[in-house]
Amino acid sequence: MRILLSFLLFISVNSIYSQLRTPQASPSSKIEQAVGLTDVVLEYNRPSKKGRDIFGNLVPFGKIWRTGANSSTKIGFSTDVSVDGSKIEKGTYSVFTIPNEESWEFILYSQAELWNVPSDWSEDKIVFKSQFKAHKLEEGNFVESFTISINSLTNNGFDLVISWDDTYVIVPFSVPTRENVESQIKVLMSGTPKVGDYYAAAVFYREENIKLGKALEYMNKAMEMTENPRFFQLRQQSLILAANGLYKDAIEVAKKSLELSIQANNQDYVKLNNDSIRDWEKNI
């Protein structure tokens, strides 16, 4: 009987402990970010400084680091990307770095599911490796929790920023948004494009500041096919006219957009149109 009671107590205690949740010392983080037409997924763990000297001490200089804690940091791309002039095929990679005082080596490794720097490290699995400058924060400033962020977003790229303690490193990536969209436009325009295709292509060219004449051609076709253009459509038409140096026409269209914006009580577009009209009048 005593043995049975001891056994039941053992099971009960272990059951209690197995249900207890405690915070991770280095909590996991997952970032999903659209960059143009590319989906970027970043997974890593975030140790904290906790008063320690980090680089050159806790994280030694000149040695491969898993760039975080626990399982290795992973980054995935839904399209091919480029970094420092090298093309990286779409897929998921583990991220390693070799920190040094003046610069870091940034490494993408083809084996993604890893816990630490693999004991059977293979140079053949290095997909990319290059040096990037190590920057220092202003004296007295520091980053408490290790952070990797996706910053400076444009349609065509982003910066991967690694920061901890008093140091940060910026790794710029490029994504093939322009090439992908232009390929789509070519296919659509060779068929039977719809009003939305003309409009979207025109806005894209204007935002990218390329093929502005073609943007105007497509926008004119879109407006011809639209019975009652909305204020935001007229706004885009006015911007394309101005981008082509046709300021008088741009002002005329902007005034139409302004009138409809007032009717729609859209104060953002009221201000945008008023500001543009004022600026464009200086060019006449």
mmCIF file of C-alpha atoms in Angstrom:
data_model
loop_
_atom_site.group_PDB
_atom_site.id
_atom_site.type_symbol
_atom_site.label_atom_id
_atom_site.label_comp_id
_atom_site.label_asym_id
_atom_site.label_seq_id
_atom_site.Cartn_x
_atom_site.Cartn_y
_atom_site.Cartn_z
ATOM 1 C CA MET A 1 0.000 0.000 0.000
ATOM 2 C CA ARG A 2 2.850 2.359 0.939
ATOM 3 C CA ILE A 3 4.534 1.592 -2.389
ATOM 4 C CA LEU A 4 1.303 2.346 -4.263
ATOM 5 C CA LEU A 5 0.873 5.686 -2.473
ATOM 6 C CA SER A 6 4.480 6.655 -3.209
ATOM 7 C CA PHE A 7 3.991 5.790 -6.872
ATOM 8 C CA LEU A 8 0.779 7.861 -7.107
ATOM 9 C CA LEU A 9 2.513 10.811 -5.411
ATOM 10 C CA PHE A 10 5.399 10.538 -7.898
ATOM 11 C CA ILE A 11 2.989 10.560 -10.844
ATOM 12 C CA SER A 12 1.051 13.507 -9.383
ATOM 13 C CA VAL A 13 4.173 15.637 -8.790
ATOM 14 C CA ASN A 14 5.538 14.934 -12.279
ATOM 15 C CA SER A 15 2.163 15.725 -13.802
ATOM 16 C CA ILE A 16 2.207 19.121 -12.070
ATOM 17 C CA TYR A 17 5.731 19.905 -13.284
ATOM 18 C CA SER A 18 4.964 18.814 -16.834
ATOM 19 C CA GLN A 19 2.112 21.347 -17.014
ATOM 20 C CA LEU A 20 4.172 24.282 -15.768
ATOM 21 C CA ARG A 21 5.073 26.831 -18.455
ATOM 22 C CA THR A 22 7.991 29.177 -17.870
ATOM 23 C CA PRO A 23 9.335 31.973 -20.103
ATOM 24 C CA GLN A 24 12.060 31.207 -22.607
ATOM 25 C CA ALA A 25 15.410 32.811 -21.845
ATOM 26 C CA SER A 26 15.698 33.609 -25.558
ATOM 27 C CA PRO A 27 12.139 33.864 -26.910
ATOM 28 C CA SER A 28 11.455 32.904 -30.493
ATOM 29 C CA SER A 29 10.397 35.439 -33.092
ATOM 30 C CA LYS A 30 8.896 35.060 -36.561
ATOM 31 C CA ILE A 31 8.566 37.863 -39.110
ATOM 32 C CA GLU A 32 6.607 37.523 -42.337
ATOM 33 C CA GLN A 33 7.113 40.444 -44.679
ATOM 34 C CA ALA A 34 5.994 41.116 -48.245
ATOM 35 C CA VAL A 35 8.641 42.997 -50.225
ATOM 36 C CA GLY A 36 7.196 43.875 -53.615
ATOM 37 C CA LEU A 37 6.055 40.476 -54.896
ATOM 38 C CA THR A 38 8.460 38.520 -52.679
ATOM 39 C CA ASP A 39 7.446 36.983 -49.349
ATOM 40 C CA VAL A 40 10.268 36.983 -46.803
ATOM 41 C CA VAL A 41 10.014 34.804 -43.681
ATOM 42 C CA LEU A 42 12.513 35.236 -40.852
ATOM 43 C CA GLU A 43 12.679 32.969 -37.768
ATOM 44 C CA TYR A 44 15.146 33.455 -34.928
ATOM 45 C CA ASN A 45 15.588 33.482 -31.153
ATOM 46 C CA ARG A 46 16.330 36.609 -29.118
ATOM 47 C CA PRO A 47 18.820 36.441 -26.247
ATOM 48 C CA SER A 48 19.188 39.532 -24.038
ATOM 49 C CA LYS A 49 22.258 41.495 -23.005
ATOM 50 C CA LYS A 50 21.568 41.358 -19.238
ATOM 51 C CA GLY A 51 24.545 43.562 -18.430
ATOM 52 C CA ARG A 52 27.032 41.399 -20.308
ATOM 53 C CA ASP A 53 29.648 42.496 -22.831
ATOM 54 C CA ILE A 54 28.476 40.877 -26.048
ATOM 55 C CA PHE A 55 30.759 41.141 -29.076
ATOM 56 C CA GLY A 56 34.344 40.156 -28.479
ATOM 57 C CA ASN A 57 33.307 38.466 -25.216
ATOM 58 C CA LEU A 58 30.058 36.461 -25.035
ATOM 59 C CA VAL A 59 30.110 36.278 -28.844
ATOM 60 C CA PRO A 60 33.814 35.956 -29.760
ATOM 61 C CA PHE A 61 35.293 37.806 -32.693
ATOM 62 C CA GLY A 62 36.448 35.713 -35.633
ATOM 63 C CA LYS A 63 34.271 32.663 -34.929
ATOM 64 C CA ILE A 64 31.142 31.390 -36.687
ATOM 65 C CA TRP A 65 28.028 32.345 -34.731
ATOM 66 C CA ARG A 66 24.506 30.997 -35.190
ATOM 67 C CA THR A 67 23.300 34.622 -35.060
ATOM 68 C CA GLY A 68 20.891 34.284 -32.198
ATOM 69 C CA ALA A 69 20.200 31.532 -29.680
ATOM 70 C CA ASN A 70 18.792 28.000 -29.634
ATOM 71 C CA SER A 71 18.000 26.750 -33.153
ATOM 72 C CA SER A 72 19.790 28.492 -35.988
ATOM 73 C CA THR A 73 18.284 31.587 -37.533
ATOM 74 C CA LYS A 74 16.383 30.899 -40.782
ATOM 75 C CA ILE A 75 15.372 33.160 -43.637
ATOM 76 C CA GLY A 76 13.190 32.163 -46.582
ATOM 77 C CA PHE A 77 12.345 33.823 -49.906
ATOM 78 C CA SER A 78 9.415 33.045 -52.211
ATOM 79 C CA THR A 79 11.348 34.309 -55.252
ATOM 80 C CA ASP A 80 14.983 34.564 -56.211
ATOM 81 C CA VAL A 81 16.697 37.517 -54.521
ATOM 82 C CA SER A 82 20.070 39.243 -54.800
ATOM 83 C CA VAL A 83 22.548 40.341 -52.166
ATOM 84 C CA ASP A 84 25.864 42.071 -52.782
ATOM 85 C CA GLY A 85 25.640 41.241 -56.479
ATOM 86 C CA SER A 86 24.989 37.525 -55.973
ATOM 87 C CA LYS A 87 21.757 35.779 -56.949
ATOM 88 C CA ILE A 88 20.143 33.628 -54.250
ATOM 89 C CA GLU A 89 17.585 31.089 -55.418
ATOM 90 C CA LYS A 90 14.189 31.052 -53.737
ATOM 91 C CA GLY A 91 14.121 28.785 -50.687
ATOM 92 C CA THR A 92 14.970 28.734 -46.985
ATOM 93 C CA TYR A 93 18.473 29.102 -45.583
ATOM 94 C CA SER A 94 20.118 29.219 -42.173
ATOM 95 C CA VAL A 95 21.944 32.432 -41.313
ATOM 96 C CA PHE A 96 25.420 32.427 -39.813
ATOM 97 C CA THR A 97 27.770 35.305 -39.157
ATOM 98 C CA ILE A 98 31.391 35.809 -38.200
ATOM 99 C CA PRO A 99 31.466 39.019 -36.149
ATOM 100 C CA ASN A 100 34.596 41.156 -36.075
ATOM 101 C CA GLU A 101 35.189 44.613 -34.709
ATOM 102 C CA GLU A 102 35.136 46.455 -38.070
ATOM 103 C CA SER A 103 33.024 44.118 -40.220
ATOM 104 C CA TRP A 104 31.007 40.903 -40.151
ATOM 105 C CA GLU A 105 30.869 38.005 -42.540
ATOM 106 C CA PHE A 106 27.263 37.214 -43.408
ATOM 107 C CA ILE A 107 26.648 33.613 -44.500
ATOM 108 C CA LEU A 108 23.632 31.841 -45.982
ATOM 109 C CA TYR A 109 23.842 28.081 -45.546
ATOM 110 C CA SER A 110 21.734 25.646 -47.566
ATOM 111 C CA GLN A 111 20.916 23.359 -44.604
ATOM 112 C CA ALA A 112 18.107 25.164 -42.819
ATOM 113 C CA GLU A 113 17.058 22.889 -39.936
ATOM 114 C CA LEU A 114 19.956 23.181 -37.503
ATOM 115 C CA TRP A 115 20.382 23.721 -33.774
ATOM 116 C CA ASN A 116 23.797 25.358 -33.736
ATOM 117 C CA VAL A 117 26.853 25.611 -35.966
ATOM 118 C CA PRO A 118 26.937 22.079 -37.419
ATOM 119 C CA SER A 119 29.866 19.904 -36.361
ATOM 120 C CA ASP A 120 30.091 18.680 -39.957
ATOM 121 C CA TRP A 121 30.211 22.214 -41.377
ATOM 122 C CA SER A 122 30.600 22.021 -45.151
ATOM 123 C CA GLU A 123 31.920 24.797 -47.353
ATOM 124 C CA ASP A 124 29.893 23.232 -50.184
ATOM 125 C CA LYS A 125 26.688 24.226 -48.362
ATOM 126 C CA ILE A 126 27.600 27.916 -48.260
ATOM 127 C CA VAL A 127 25.231 29.611 -50.690
ATOM 128 C CA PHE A 128 26.485 33.126 -50.007
ATOM 129 C CA LYS A 129 29.234 34.776 -47.977
ATOM 130 C CA SER A 130 30.337 38.402 -47.930
ATOM 131 C CA GLN A 131 31.615 41.126 -45.608
ATOM 132 C CA PHE A 132 29.440 43.943 -44.279
ATOM 133 C CA LYS A 133 30.452 46.916 -42.174
ATOM 134 C CA ALA A 134 29.846 46.813 -38.419
ATOM 135 C CA HIS A 135 28.300 50.083 -37.196
ATOM 136 C CA LYS A 136 28.354 51.425 -33.636
ATOM 137 C CA LEU A 137 25.439 53.063 -31.873
ATOM 138 C CA GLU A 138 26.004 56.405 -30.183
ATOM 139 C CA GLU A 139 27.698 56.138 -26.815
ATOM 140 C CA GLY A 140 25.259 55.266 -24.064
ATOM 141 C CA ASN A 141 22.800 53.603 -26.442
ATOM 142 C CA PHE A 142 22.435 49.866 -26.816
ATOM 143 C CA VAL A 143 19.972 47.204 -27.935
ATOM 144 C CA GLU A 144 18.996 45.015 -24.973
ATOM 145 C CA SER A 145 17.450 42.099 -26.888
ATOM 146 C CA PHE A 146 19.120 40.651 -29.973
ATOM 147 C CA THR A 147 17.130 41.886 -32.961
ATOM 148 C CA ILE A 148 16.948 41.100 -36.659
ATOM 149 C CA SER A 149 14.614 43.398 -38.543
ATOM 150 C CA ILE A 150 13.474 43.925 -42.122
ATOM 151 C CA ASN A 151 13.750 47.656 -42.780
ATOM 152 C CA SER A 152 13.896 50.265 -45.562
ATOM 153 C CA LEU A 153 11.225 48.510 -47.607
ATOM 154 C CA THR A 154 10.773 49.414 -51.260
ATOM 155 C CA ASN A 155 9.129 47.559 -54.139
ATOM 156 C CA ASN A 156 12.569 46.342 -55.118
ATOM 157 C CA GLY A 157 14.419 45.561 -51.917
ATOM 158 C CA PHE A 158 14.940 45.736 -48.169
ATOM 159 C CA ASP A 159 17.651 45.929 -45.533
ATOM 160 C CA LEU A 160 18.194 43.042 -43.136
ATOM 161 C CA VAL A 161 19.428 44.752 -39.974
ATOM 162 C CA ILE A 162 21.157 42.709 -37.252
ATOM 163 C CA SER A 163 21.566 44.595 -33.970
ATOM 164 C CA TRP A 164 22.575 43.829 -30.402
ATOM 165 C CA ASP A 165 24.339 45.683 -27.627
ATOM 166 C CA ASP A 166 26.118 48.654 -29.253
ATOM 167 C CA THR A 167 26.540 47.140 -32.726
ATOM 168 C CA TYR A 168 24.430 46.810 -35.852
ATOM 169 C CA VAL A 169 25.060 45.442 -39.340
ATOM 170 C CA ILE A 170 23.039 46.188 -42.482
ATOM 171 C CA VAL A 171 22.716 43.594 -45.266
ATOM 172 C CA PRO A 172 20.860 45.032 -48.319
ATOM 173 C CA PHE A 173 18.770 42.624 -50.429
ATOM 174 C CA SER A 174 17.213 43.192 -53.844
ATOM 175 C CA VAL A 175 14.045 41.470 -55.085
ATOM 176 C CA PRO A 176 12.968 41.122 -58.737
ATOM 177 C CA THR A 177 9.678 43.013 -58.493
ATOM 178 C CA ARG A 178 10.239 45.225 -61.508
ATOM 179 C CA GLU A 179 11.197 42.296 -63.731
ATOM 180 C CA ASN A 180 8.229 40.229 -62.550
ATOM 181 C CA VAL A 181 5.680 43.017 -63.058
ATOM 182 C CA GLU A 182 7.064 43.998 -66.459
ATOM 183 C CA SER A 183 6.835 40.363 -67.525
ATOM 184 C CA GLN A 184 3.172 40.304 -66.482
ATOM 185 C CA ILE A 185 2.468 43.571 -68.289
ATOM 186 C CA LYS A 186 4.012 42.220 -71.493
ATOM 187 C CA VAL A 187 1.793 39.132 -71.383
ATOM 188 C CA LEU A 188 -1.388 41.075 -70.553
ATOM 189 C CA MET A 189 -0.860 43.746 -73.169
ATOM 190 C CA SER A 190 -0.268 41.130 -75.866
ATOM 191 C CA GLY A 191 -3.744 39.750 -75.203
ATOM 192 C CA THR A 192 -6.953 41.606 -74.443
ATOM 193 C CA PRO A 193 -6.148 43.902 -71.515
ATOM 194 C CA LYS A 194 -8.941 45.144 -69.277
ATOM 195 C CA VAL A 195 -9.321 48.628 -67.877
ATOM 196 C CA GLY A 196 -7.765 47.520 -64.586
ATOM 197 C CA ASP A 197 -4.705 46.172 -66.416
ATOM 198 C CA TYR A 198 -4.093 49.504 -68.160
ATOM 199 C CA TYR A 199 -4.617 51.401 -64.909
ATOM 200 C CA ALA A 200 -2.372 49.175 -62.774
ATOM 201 C CA ALA A 201 0.417 49.159 -65.373
ATOM 202 C CA ALA A 202 0.295 52.949 -65.678
ATOM 203 C CA VAL A 203 0.449 53.470 -61.901
ATOM 204 C CA PHE A 204 3.309 50.968 -61.583
ATOM 205 C CA TYR A 205 5.413 52.700 -64.233
ATOM 206 C CA ARG A 206 4.812 56.084 -62.622
ATOM 207 C CA GLU A 207 5.698 54.826 -59.136
ATOM 208 C CA GLU A 208 8.862 53.220 -60.485
ATOM 209 C CA ASN A 209 9.628 56.372 -62.511
ATOM 210 C CA ILE A 210 10.168 54.347 -65.696
ATOM 211 C CA LYS A 211 8.504 54.330 -69.135
ATOM 212 C CA LEU A 212 6.520 57.459 -68.286
ATOM 213 C CA GLY A 213 5.307 57.848 -71.871
ATOM 214 C CA LYS A 214 3.910 54.339 -71.784
ATOM 215 C CA ALA A 215 2.344 55.105 -68.383
ATOM 216 C CA LEU A 216 0.519 58.056 -69.931
ATOM 217 C CA GLU A 217 -0.632 55.943 -72.872
ATOM 218 C CA TYR A 218 -2.013 53.238 -70.602
ATOM 219 C CA MET A 219 -3.666 55.708 -68.225
ATOM 220 C CA ASN A 220 -5.376 57.512 -71.121
ATOM 221 C CA LYS A 221 -6.752 54.172 -72.330
ATOM 222 C CA ALA A 222 -7.949 53.321 -68.820
ATOM 223 C CA MET A 223 -9.739 56.672 -68.497
ATOM 224 C CA GLU A 224 -11.338 56.276 -71.939
ATOM 225 C CA MET A 225 -12.761 52.933 -70.771
ATOM 226 C CA THR A 226 -14.027 54.350 -67.430
ATOM 227 C CA GLU A 227 -17.399 56.097 -67.563
ATOM 228 C CA ASN A 228 -17.177 57.936 -64.239
ATOM 229 C CA PRO A 229 -13.611 57.998 -62.907
ATOM 230 C CA ARG A 230 -13.273 58.206 -59.109
ATOM 231 C CA PHE A 231 -11.247 60.904 -57.390
ATOM 232 C CA PHE A 232 -8.340 58.550 -56.669
ATOM 233 C CA GLN A 233 -8.180 57.449 -60.323
ATOM 234 C CA LEU A 234 -8.092 61.054 -61.485
ATOM 235 C CA ARG A 235 -5.395 61.707 -58.902
ATOM 236 C CA GLN A 236 -3.204 59.042 -60.504
ATOM 237 C CA GLN A 237 -3.897 60.432 -63.957
ATOM 238 C CA SER A 238 -2.836 63.910 -62.833
ATOM 239 C CA LEU A 239 0.411 62.548 -61.342
ATOM 240 C CA ILE A 240 1.272 60.790 -64.604
ATOM 241 C CA LEU A 241 0.545 63.925 -66.620
ATOM 242 C CA ALA A 242 2.817 65.937 -64.323
ATOM 243 C CA ALA A 243 5.539 63.262 -64.536
ATOM 244 C CA ASN A 244 5.471 63.788 -68.308
ATOM 245 C CA GLY A 245 5.787 67.558 -67.890
ATOM 246 C CA LEU A 246 2.174 68.254 -68.921
ATOM 247 C CA TYR A 247 1.468 70.534 -65.966
ATOM 248 C CA LYS A 248 -1.544 72.410 -67.399
ATOM 249 C CA ASP A 249 -3.334 69.145 -68.135
ATOM 250 C CA ALA A 250 -2.265 67.782 -64.754
ATOM 251 C CA ILE A 251 -3.792 70.780 -62.962
ATOM 252 C CA GLU A 252 -7.041 70.464 -64.908
ATOM 253 C CA VAL A 253 -7.405 66.804 -63.953
ATOM 254 C CA ALA A 254 -6.318 67.480 -60.355
ATOM 255 C CA LYS A 255 -9.103 70.057 -60.023
ATOM 256 C CA LYS A 256 -11.621 67.414 -61.079
ATOM 257 C CA SER A 257 -10.137 65.026 -58.509
ATOM 258 C CA LEU A 258 -10.297 67.812 -55.895
ATOM 259 C CA GLU A 259 -13.974 68.456 -56.585
ATOM 260 C CA LEU A 260 -14.839 64.762 -56.223
ATOM 261 C CA SER A 261 -12.645 64.491 -53.124
ATOM 262 C CA ILE A 262 -14.604 67.289 -51.477
ATOM 263 C CA GLN A 263 -17.880 65.565 -52.384
ATOM 264 C CA ALA A 264 -16.557 62.309 -50.896
ATOM 265 C CA ASN A 265 -15.327 64.196 -47.803
ATOM 266 C CA ASN A 266 -11.884 62.629 -48.254
ATOM 267 C CA GLN A 267 -9.656 65.219 -46.615
ATOM 268 C CA ASP A 268 -6.443 63.358 -47.437
ATOM 269 C CA TYR A 269 -7.092 63.651 -51.164
ATOM 270 C CA VAL A 270 -8.288 67.236 -50.773
ATOM 271 C CA LYS A 271 -4.923 68.137 -49.301
ATOM 272 C CA LEU A 272 -2.944 66.062 -51.824
ATOM 273 C CA ASN A 273 -4.692 67.711 -54.764
ATOM 274 C CA ASN A 274 -4.393 71.223 -53.351
ATOM 275 C CA ASP A 275 -0.691 70.732 -52.646
ATOM 276 C CA SER A 276 -0.033 69.348 -56.126
ATOM 277 C CA ILE A 277 -1.977 72.102 -57.877
ATOM 278 C CA ARG A 278 -0.005 74.719 -55.961
ATOM 279 C CA ASP A 279 3.327 73.046 -56.841
ATOM 280 C CA TRP A 280 2.497 72.479 -60.506
ATOM 281 C CA GLU A 281 1.355 76.064 -61.018
ATOM 282 C CA LYS A 282 4.974 77.093 -60.349
ATOM 283 C CA ASN A 283 6.042 75.169 -63.455
ATOM 284 C CA ILE A 284 3.727 76.968 -65.855
#
